[in-house]
Tab-separated table of C-alpha atoms in Angstrom:
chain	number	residue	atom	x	y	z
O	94	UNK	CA	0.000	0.000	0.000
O	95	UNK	CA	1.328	3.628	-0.662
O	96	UNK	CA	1.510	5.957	2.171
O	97	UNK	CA	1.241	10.070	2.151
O	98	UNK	CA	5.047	10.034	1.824
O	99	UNK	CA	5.296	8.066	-1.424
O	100	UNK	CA	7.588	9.473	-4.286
O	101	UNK	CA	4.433	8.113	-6.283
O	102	UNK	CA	1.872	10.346	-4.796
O	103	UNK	CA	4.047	13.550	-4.137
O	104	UNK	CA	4.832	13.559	-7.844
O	105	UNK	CA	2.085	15.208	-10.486
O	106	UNK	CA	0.008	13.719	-13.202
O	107	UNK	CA	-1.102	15.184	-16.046
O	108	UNK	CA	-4.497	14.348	-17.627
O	109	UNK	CA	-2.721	12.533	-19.909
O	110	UNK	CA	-0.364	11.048	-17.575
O	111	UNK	CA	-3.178	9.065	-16.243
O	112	UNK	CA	-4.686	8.539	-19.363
O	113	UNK	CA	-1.316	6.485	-21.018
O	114	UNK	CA	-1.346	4.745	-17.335
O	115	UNK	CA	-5.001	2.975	-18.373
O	116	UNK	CA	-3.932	2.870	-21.530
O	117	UNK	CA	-0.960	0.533	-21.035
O	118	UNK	CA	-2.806	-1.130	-18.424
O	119	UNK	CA	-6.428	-1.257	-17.953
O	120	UNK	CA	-8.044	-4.596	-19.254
O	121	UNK	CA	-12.191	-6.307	-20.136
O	122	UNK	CA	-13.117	-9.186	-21.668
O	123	UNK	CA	-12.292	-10.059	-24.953
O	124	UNK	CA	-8.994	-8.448	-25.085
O	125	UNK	CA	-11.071	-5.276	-24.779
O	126	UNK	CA	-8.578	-2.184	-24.226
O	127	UNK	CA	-9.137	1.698	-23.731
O	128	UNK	CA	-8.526	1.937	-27.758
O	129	UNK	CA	-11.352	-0.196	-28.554
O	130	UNK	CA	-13.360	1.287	-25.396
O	131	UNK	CA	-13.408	4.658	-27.348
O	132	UNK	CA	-13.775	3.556	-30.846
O	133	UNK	CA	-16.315	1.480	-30.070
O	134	UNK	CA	-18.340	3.260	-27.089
O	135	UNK	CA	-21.369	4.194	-29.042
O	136	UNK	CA	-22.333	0.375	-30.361
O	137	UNK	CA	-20.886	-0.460	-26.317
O	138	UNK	CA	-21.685	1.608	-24.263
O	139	UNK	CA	-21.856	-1.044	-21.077
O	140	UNK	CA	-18.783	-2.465	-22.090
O	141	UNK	CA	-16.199	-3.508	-18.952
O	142	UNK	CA	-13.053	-1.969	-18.749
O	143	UNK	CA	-10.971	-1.802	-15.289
O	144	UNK	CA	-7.229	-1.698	-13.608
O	145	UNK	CA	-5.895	-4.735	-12.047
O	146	UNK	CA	-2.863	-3.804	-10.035
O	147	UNK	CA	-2.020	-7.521	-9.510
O	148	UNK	CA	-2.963	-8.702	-13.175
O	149	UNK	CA	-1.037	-6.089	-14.967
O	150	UNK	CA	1.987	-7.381	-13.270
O	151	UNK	CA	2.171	-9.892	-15.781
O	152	UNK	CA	4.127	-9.313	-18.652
O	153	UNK	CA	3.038	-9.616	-22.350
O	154	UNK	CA	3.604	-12.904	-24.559
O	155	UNK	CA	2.407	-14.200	-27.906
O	156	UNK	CA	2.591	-17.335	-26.265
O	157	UNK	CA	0.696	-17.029	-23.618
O	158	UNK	CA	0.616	-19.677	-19.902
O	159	UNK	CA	-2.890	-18.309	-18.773
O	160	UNK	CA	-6.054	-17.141	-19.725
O	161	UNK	CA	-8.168	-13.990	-18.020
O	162	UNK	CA	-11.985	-14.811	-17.669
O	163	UNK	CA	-14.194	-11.999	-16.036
O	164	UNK	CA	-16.989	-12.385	-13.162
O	165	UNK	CA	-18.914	-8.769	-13.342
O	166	UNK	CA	-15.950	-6.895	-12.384
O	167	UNK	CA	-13.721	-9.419	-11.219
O	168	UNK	CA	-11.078	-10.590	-13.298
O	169	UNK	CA	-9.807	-14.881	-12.754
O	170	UNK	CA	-6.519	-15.490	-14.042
O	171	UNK	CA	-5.881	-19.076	-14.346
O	172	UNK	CA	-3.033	-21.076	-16.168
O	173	UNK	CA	-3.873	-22.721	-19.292
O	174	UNK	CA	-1.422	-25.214	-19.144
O	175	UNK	CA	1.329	-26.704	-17.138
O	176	UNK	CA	3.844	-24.226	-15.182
O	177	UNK	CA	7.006	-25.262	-13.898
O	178	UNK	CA	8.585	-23.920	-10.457
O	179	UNK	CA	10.112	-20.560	-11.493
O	180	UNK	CA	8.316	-19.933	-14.501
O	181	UNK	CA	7.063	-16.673	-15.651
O	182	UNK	CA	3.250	-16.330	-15.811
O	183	UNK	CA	2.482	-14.512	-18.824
O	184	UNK	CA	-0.099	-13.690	-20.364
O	185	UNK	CA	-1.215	-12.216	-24.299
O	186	UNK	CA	-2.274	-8.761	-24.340
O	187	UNK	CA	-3.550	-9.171	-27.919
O	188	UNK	CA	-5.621	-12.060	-29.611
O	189	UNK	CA	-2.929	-14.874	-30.078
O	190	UNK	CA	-4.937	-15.500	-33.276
O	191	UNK	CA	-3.828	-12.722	-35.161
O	192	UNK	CA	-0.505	-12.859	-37.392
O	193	UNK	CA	2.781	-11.915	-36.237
O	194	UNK	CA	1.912	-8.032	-38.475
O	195	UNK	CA	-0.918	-7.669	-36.383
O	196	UNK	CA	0.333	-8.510	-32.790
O	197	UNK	CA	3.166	-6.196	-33.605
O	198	UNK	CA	1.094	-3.193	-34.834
O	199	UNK	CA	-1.507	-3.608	-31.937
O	200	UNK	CA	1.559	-4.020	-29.131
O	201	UNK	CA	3.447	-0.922	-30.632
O	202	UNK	CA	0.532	1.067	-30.874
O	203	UNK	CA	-1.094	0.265	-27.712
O	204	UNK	CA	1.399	-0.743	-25.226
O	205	UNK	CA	4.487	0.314	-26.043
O	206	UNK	CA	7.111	-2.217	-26.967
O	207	UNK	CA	8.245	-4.849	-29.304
O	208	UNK	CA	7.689	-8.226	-28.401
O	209	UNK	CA	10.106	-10.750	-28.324
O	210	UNK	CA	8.646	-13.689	-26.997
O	211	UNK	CA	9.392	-17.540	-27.881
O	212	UNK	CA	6.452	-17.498	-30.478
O	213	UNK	CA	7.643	-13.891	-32.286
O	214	UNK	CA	11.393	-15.259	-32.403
O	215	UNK	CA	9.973	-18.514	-34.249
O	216	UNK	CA	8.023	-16.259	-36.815
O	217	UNK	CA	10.595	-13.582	-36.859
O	218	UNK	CA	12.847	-14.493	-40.197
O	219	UNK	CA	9.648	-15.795	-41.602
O	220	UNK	CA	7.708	-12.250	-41.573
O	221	UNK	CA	11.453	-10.367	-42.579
O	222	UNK	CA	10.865	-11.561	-46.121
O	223	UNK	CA	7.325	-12.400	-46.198
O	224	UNK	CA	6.308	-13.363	-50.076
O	225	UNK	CA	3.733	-11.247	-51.833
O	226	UNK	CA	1.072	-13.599	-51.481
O	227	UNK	CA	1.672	-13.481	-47.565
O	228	UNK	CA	1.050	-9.642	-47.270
O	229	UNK	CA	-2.166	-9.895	-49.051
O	230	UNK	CA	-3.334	-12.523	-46.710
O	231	UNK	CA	-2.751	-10.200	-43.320
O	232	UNK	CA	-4.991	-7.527	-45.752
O	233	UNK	CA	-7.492	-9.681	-46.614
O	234	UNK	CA	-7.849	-11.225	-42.934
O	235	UNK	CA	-7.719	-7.129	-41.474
O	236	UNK	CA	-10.469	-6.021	-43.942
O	237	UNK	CA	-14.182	-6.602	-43.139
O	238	UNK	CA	-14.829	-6.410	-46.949
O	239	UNK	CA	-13.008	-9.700	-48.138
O	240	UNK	CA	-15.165	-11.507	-50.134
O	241	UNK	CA	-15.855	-15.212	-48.901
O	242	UNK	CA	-14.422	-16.533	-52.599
O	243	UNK	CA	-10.954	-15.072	-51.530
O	244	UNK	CA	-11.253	-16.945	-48.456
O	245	UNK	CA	-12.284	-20.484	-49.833
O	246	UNK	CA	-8.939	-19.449	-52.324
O	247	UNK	CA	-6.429	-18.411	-48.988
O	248	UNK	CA	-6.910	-21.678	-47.390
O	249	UNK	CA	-5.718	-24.126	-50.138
O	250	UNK	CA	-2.777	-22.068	-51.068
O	251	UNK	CA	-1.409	-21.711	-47.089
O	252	UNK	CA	-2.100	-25.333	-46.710
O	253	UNK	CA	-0.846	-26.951	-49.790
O	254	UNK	CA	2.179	-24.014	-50.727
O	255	UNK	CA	2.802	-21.567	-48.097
O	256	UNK	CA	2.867	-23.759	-45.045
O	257	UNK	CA	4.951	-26.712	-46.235
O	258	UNK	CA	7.674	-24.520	-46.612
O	259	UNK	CA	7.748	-23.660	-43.429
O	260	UNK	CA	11.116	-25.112	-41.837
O	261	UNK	CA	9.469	-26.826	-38.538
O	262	UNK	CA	6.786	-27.708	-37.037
O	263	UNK	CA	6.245	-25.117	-34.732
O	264	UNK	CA	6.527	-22.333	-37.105
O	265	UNK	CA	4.445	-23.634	-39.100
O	266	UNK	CA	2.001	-24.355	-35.992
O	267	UNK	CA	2.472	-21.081	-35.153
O	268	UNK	CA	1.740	-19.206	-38.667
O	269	UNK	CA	-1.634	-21.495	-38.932
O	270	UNK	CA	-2.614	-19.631	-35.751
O	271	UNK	CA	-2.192	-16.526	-36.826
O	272	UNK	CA	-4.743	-16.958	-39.572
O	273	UNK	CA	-7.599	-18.439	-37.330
O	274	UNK	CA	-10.085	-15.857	-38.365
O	275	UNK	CA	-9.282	-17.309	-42.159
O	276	UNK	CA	-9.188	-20.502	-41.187
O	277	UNK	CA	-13.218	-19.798	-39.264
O	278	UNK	CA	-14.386	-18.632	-42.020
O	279	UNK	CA	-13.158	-20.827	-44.160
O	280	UNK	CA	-14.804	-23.789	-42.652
O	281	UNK	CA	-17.998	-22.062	-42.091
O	282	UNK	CA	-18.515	-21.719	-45.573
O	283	UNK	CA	-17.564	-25.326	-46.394
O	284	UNK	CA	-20.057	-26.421	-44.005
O	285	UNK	CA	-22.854	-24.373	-45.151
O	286	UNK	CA	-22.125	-25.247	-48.308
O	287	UNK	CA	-21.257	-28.651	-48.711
O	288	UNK	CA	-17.911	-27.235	-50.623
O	289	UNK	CA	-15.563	-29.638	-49.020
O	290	UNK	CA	-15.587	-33.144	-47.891
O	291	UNK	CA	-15.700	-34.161	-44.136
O	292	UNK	CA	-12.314	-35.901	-44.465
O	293	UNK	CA	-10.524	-32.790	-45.913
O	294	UNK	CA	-12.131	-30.819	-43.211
O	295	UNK	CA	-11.066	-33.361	-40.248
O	296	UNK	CA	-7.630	-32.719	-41.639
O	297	UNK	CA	-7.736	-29.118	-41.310
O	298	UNK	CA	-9.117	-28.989	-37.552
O	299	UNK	CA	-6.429	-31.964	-36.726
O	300	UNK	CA	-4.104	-29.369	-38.244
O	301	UNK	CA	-5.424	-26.355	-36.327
O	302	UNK	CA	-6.146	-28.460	-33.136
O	303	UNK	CA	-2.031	-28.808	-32.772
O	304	UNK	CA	-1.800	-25.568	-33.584
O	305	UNK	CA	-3.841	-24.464	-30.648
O	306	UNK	CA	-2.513	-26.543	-28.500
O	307	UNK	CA	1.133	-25.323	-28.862
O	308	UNK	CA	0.608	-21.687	-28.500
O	309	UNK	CA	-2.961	-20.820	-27.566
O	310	UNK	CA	-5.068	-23.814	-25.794
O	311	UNK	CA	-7.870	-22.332	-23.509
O	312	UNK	CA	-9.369	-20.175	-26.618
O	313	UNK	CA	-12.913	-20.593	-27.790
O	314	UNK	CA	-11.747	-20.872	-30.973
O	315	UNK	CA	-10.183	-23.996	-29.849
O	316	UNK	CA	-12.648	-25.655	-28.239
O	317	UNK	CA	-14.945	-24.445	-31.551
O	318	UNK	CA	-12.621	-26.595	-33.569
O	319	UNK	CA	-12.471	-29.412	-31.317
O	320	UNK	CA	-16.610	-30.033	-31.336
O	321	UNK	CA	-16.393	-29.732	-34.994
O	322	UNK	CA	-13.270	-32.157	-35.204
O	323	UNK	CA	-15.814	-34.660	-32.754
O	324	UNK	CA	-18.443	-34.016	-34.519
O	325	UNK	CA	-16.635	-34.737	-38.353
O	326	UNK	CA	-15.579	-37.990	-37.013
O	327	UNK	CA	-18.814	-38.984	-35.820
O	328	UNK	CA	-20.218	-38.757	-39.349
O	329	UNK	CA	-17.441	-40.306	-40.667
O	330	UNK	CA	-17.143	-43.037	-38.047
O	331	UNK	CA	-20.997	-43.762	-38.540
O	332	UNK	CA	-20.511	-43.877	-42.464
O	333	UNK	CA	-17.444	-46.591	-42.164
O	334	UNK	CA	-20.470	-49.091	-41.377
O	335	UNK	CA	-18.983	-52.307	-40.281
O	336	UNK	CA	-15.261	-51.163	-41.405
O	337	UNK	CA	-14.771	-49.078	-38.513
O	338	UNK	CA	-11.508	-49.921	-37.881
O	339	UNK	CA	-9.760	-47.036	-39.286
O	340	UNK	CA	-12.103	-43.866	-37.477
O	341	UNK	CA	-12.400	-45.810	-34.190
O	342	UNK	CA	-9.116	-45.020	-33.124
O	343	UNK	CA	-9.681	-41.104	-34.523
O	344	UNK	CA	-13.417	-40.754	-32.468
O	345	UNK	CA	-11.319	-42.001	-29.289
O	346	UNK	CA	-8.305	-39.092	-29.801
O	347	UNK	CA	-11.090	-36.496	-30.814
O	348	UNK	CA	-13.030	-37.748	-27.317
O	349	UNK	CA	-10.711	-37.589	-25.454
O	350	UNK	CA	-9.269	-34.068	-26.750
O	351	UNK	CA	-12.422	-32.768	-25.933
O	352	UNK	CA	-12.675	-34.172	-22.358
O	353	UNK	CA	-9.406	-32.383	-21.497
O	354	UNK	CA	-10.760	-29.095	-22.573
């Protein structure tokens, strides 16, 4: 607790002294920030937005160890996956979801800094030199104008020419993350549609499932793909008839992927 003696309380604020202090570090649901607080505060007006003193301790990663939910005003920070002894807790102060262009942009403008975590080092050399193609897909995914034929195009050329290049897994884990709201769209359409088959599909959320898992598991956009994973397999699976031996042991992993959730 501060006392009436603290340098912090003899020294003077400006207006917007205190306004870059929320800026940096007031928080609400759905990576809600001051930025989007003001752009938005006509269509939101009820919108939560609050400091947490203990919670904006923890520093920034792309990577993230916990997730924030909110009760009313209360905010729960619990891990999302194992910590060891001595570990930092971290958490993302941007949608791990977006591409490395966006987290960078939003971090810069928003907070500050340049982020350097385990997840921007992997993507670094990628994004140095990023192909033509690449740059148009951060555009298309940024604008709320992209037509859903560009989308059902994106897909097939990350999966089948972008992404194999990739040099490891993880990065290219960790690239396929950072085109989720692609990837959503993409399989919304084939759904509705009919466009793709259920194998191809079951492929894709295997694909994305990893993905999540490695750098961002306690999203909802995670635990969107695994009941669509489940449920893909159960058609399948119910399909094979009495050759069920090859999606049996697919409907147990996609079971029991969802029961850890």
């Amino acid at each position: 607790a501060l006392d009436e003696t603290s340098p912090l309380l003899q020294e003077e604020f400006s207006v917007e002294d205190l306004r870059q202090i929320v800026r940096r570090n007031a928080f609400g649901p759905d990576f809600v920030t001051y930025s989007t607080i003001v752009r938005d505060l006509p269509k939101h007006p009820h919108r939560i937005l609050g400091l947490y003193p203990l919670a904006d301790m923890m520093n920034h990663s792309c990577h993230p160890n916990t997730v924030r939910v909110y009760v009313g005003e209360y905010m729960v920070v619990h891990t999302s996956t194992t910590v060891a002894a001595g570990e930092e807790i971290v958490a993302s102060y941007v949608p791990p979801t977006f591409s490395y262009p966006q987290r960078h942009a939003i971090l810069q403008q928003n907070h500050g800094f340049v982020c350097a975590c385990r997840r921007c080092e992997v993507e670094a050399n990628f994004w140095d030199n990023p192909v033509e193609q690449v740059s148009n897909l951060v555009e298309m995914q940024q604008s709320p104008d992209t037509s859903i034929v560009k989308v059902m195009d994106a897909i097939p050329f990350l999966e089948e020419q972008l992404l194999p290049s990739a040099k490891t897994n993880e990065l290219q884990r960790s690239l396929r993350l950072g085109f989720t709201p692609l990837y959503v769209s993409y399989l919304n359409q084939a759904l509705s549609t009919a466009s793709v088959g259920d194998e191809d599909l079951l492929r894709l959320c295997m694909q994305l499932h990893f993905g999540f898992v490695s750098c961002n598991p306690s999203s909802t956009e995670h635990l969107s793909i695994l009941h669509l994973g489940y449920e893909l397999i159960g058609k399948l699976h119910s399909k094979a008839g009495n050759d069920q031996s090859k999606t049996l042991p697919k409907l147990r992993f996609w079971t029991e992927q969802l029961k850890q959730a």
